[in-house]
Tab-separated table of C-alpha atoms in Angstrom:
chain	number	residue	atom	x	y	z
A	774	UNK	CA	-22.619	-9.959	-10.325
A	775	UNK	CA	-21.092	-6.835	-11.967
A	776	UNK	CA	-17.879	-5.735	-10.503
A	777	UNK	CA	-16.414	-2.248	-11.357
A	778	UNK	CA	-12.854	-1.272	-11.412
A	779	UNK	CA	-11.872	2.023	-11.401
A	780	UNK	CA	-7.900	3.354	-11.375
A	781	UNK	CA	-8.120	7.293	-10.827
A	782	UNK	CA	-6.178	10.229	-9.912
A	783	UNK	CA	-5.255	10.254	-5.846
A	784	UNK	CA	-5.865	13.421	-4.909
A	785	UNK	CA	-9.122	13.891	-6.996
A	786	UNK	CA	-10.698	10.511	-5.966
A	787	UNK	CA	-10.020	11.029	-2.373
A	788	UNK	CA	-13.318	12.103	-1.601
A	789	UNK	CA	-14.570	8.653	-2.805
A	790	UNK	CA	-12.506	6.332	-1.025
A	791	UNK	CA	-12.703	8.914	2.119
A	792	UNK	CA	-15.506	7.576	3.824
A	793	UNK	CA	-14.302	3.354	3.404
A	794	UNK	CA	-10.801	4.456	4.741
A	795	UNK	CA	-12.680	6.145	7.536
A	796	UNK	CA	-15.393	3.501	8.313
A	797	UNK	CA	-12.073	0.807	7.953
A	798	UNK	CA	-9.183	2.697	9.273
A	799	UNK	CA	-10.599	5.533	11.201
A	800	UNK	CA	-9.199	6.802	14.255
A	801	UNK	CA	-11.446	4.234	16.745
A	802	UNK	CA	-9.686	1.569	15.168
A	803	UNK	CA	-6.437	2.406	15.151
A	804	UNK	CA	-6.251	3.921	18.540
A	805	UNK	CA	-3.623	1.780	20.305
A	806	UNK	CA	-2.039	0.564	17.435
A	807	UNK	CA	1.777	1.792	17.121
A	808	UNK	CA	1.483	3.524	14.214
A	809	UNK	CA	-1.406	5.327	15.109
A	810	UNK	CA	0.427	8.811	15.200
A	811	UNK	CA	2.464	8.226	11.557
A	812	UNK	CA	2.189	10.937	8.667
A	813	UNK	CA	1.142	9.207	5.717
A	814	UNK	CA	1.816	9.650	1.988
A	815	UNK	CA	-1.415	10.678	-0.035
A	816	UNK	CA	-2.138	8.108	-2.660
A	817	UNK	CA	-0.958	9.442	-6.591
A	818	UNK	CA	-3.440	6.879	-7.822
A	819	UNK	CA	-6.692	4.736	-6.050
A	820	UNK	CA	-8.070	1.293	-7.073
A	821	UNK	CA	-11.966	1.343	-6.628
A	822	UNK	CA	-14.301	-1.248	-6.732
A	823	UNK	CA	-17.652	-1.391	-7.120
A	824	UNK	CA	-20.347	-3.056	-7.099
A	825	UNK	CA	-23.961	-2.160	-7.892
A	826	UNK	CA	-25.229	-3.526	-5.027
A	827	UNK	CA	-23.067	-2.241	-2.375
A	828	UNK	CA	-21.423	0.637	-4.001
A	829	UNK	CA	-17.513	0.794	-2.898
A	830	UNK	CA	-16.239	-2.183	-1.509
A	831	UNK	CA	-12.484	-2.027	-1.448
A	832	UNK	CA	-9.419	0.501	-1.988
A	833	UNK	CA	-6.040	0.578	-3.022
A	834	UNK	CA	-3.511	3.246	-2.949
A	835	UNK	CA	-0.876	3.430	-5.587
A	836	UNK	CA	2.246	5.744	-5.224
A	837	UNK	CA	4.946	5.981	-7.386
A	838	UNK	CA	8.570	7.281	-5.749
A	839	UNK	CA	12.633	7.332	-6.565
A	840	UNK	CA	14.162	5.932	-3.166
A	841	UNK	CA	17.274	4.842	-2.179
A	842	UNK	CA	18.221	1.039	-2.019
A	843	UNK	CA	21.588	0.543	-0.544
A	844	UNK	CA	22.279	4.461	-1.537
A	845	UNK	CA	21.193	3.936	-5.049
A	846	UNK	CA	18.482	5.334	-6.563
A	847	UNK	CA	15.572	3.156	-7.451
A	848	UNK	CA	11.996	4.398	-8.684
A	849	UNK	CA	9.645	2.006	-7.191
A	850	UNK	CA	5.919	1.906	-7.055
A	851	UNK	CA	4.014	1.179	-3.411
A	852	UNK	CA	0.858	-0.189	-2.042
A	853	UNK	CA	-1.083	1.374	0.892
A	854	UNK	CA	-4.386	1.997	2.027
A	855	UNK	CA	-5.678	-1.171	1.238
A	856	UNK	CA	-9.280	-1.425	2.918
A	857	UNK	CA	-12.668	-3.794	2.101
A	858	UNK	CA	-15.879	-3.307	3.598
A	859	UNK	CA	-16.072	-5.490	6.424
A	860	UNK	CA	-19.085	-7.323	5.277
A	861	UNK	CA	-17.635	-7.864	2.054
A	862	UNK	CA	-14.084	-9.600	2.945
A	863	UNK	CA	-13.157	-12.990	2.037
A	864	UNK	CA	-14.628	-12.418	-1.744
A	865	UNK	CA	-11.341	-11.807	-3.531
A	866	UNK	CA	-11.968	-7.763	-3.647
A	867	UNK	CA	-8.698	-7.301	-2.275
A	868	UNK	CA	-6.744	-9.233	-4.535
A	869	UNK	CA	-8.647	-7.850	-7.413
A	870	UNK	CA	-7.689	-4.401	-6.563
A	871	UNK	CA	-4.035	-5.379	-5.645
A	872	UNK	CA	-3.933	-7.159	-9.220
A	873	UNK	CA	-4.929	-4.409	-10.937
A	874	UNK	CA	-2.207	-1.321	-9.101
A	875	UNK	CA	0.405	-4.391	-9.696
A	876	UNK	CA	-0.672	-3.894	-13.595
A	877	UNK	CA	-0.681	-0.397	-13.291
A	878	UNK	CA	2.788	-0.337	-11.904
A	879	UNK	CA	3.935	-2.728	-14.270
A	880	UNK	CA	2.801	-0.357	-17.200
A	881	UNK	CA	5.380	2.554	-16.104
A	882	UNK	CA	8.727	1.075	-17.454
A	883	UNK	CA	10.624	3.250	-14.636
A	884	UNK	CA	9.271	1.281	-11.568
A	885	UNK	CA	11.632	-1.994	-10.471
A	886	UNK	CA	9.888	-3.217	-7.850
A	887	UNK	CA	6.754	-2.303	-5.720
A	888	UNK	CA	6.882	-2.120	-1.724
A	889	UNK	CA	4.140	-2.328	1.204
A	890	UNK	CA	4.036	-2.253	4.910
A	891	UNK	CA	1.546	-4.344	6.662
A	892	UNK	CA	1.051	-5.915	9.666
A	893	UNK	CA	1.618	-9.427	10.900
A	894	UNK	CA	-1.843	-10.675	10.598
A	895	UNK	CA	-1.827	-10.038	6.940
A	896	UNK	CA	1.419	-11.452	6.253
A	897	UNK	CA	0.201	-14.947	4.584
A	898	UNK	CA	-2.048	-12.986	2.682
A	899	UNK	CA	0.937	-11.150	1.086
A	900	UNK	CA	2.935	-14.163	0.832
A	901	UNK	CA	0.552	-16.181	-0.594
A	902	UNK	CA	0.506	-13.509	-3.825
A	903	UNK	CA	4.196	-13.626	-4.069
A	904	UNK	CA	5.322	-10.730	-1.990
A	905	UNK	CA	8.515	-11.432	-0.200
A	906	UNK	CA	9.440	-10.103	2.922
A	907	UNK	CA	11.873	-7.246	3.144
A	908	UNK	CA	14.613	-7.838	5.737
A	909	UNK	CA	16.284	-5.169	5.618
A	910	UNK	CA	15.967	-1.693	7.179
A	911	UNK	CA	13.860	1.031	5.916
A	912	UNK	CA	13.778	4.742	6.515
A	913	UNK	CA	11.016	7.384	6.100
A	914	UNK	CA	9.941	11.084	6.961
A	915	UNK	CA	8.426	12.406	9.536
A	916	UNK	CA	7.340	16.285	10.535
A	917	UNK	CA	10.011	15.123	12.902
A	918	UNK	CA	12.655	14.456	10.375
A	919	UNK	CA	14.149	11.248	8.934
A	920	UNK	CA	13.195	7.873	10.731
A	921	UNK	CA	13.756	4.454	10.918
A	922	UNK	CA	10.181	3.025	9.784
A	923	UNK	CA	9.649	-0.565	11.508
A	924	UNK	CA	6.188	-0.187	13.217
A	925	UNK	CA	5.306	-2.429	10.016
A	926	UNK	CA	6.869	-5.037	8.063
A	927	UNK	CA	8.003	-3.734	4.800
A	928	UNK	CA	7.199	-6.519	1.758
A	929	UNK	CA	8.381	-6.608	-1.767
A	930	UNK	CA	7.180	-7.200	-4.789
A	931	UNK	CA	9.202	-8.634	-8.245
A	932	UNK	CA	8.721	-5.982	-11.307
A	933	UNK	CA	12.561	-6.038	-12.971
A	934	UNK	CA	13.782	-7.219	-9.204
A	935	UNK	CA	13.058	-7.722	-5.198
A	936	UNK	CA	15.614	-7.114	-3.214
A	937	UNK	CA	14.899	-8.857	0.239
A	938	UNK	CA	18.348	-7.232	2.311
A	939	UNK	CA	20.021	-3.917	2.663
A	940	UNK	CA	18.751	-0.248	3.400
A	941	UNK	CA	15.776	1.416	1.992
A	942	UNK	CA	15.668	5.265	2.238
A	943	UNK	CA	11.437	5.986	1.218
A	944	UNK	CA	12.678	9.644	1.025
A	945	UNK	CA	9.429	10.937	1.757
A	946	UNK	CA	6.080	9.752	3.791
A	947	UNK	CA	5.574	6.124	3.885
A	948	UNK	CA	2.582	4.690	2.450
């Protein structure tokens, strides 16, 4: 089996991942949950993998920000978006494409440490690929204005550090 990874521009590959996001996270299936109604942050960069046979099978969005840690600020690199087909889970797509925006964040010398927000059911997942859980409090934007974000769990990842307590300030959309 041939697997194709692709990292490419956010805005410009959008109309790629567009209709996996949709068919995984499109508004039928998260109706009801409590983030259903939260602006997100378009992706700077997209995992995509292929494969011949099925064409797209999973997506990761990359986004690269400064925040605020504990008032300080901290460029970091971020994780969202992360879909498979549903016929295609359990084959290690995911963690390919999370392996691969983990390398691409590694490769810009400003990030220190990559975030995600996720929900419960995929917390061993993270875990289990050495995220750590944030415990901490985390702020975002909103058309609204500035808000505390905890309709997800925030995790962490170690590039130069992972800080696991304090504030964090996204200054901007979450992802």
């Amino acid at each position: 089996m041939s697997i194709e990874i692709d990292i490419l521009n956010g805005d410009a590959s959008w109309r790629i991942a567009e209709p996996l996001h949709q068919a995984v996270w499109g508004p039928d299936m998260i109706a009801g949950k409590p983030w259903a109604h939260v602006k997100w942050a378009n992706a700077d960069l997209r995992v995509l993998i292929e494969t011949p046979e099925d064409g797209l099978v999973c997506h990761v969005g990359i986004y690269f920000r400064t925040i605020t840690w504990n008032g300080q600020k901290v460029h970091v690199g971020g994780i969202g978006g992360v879909c498979t087909r549903e016929d295609r889970r359990k084959r290690g797509y995911a963690t390919m494409a999370i392996d691969a925006a983990v390398h691409t964040m590694r490769a810009n010398e400003a990030v220190r440490f990559a975030i995600l927000f996720c929900e419960p059911h995929n917390f061993a997942f993270y875990q289990s690929r050495s995220w750590l859980p944030f415990k901490g409090e985390v702020y975002c934007e909103q058309p609204e204005g500035r808000i505390r974000f905890d309709y997800m769990a925030p995790y962490v990842f170690n590039i130069v550090r992972a800080p696991t307590l304090g504030t964090i300030d996204l200054c901007g959309l979450p992802w």
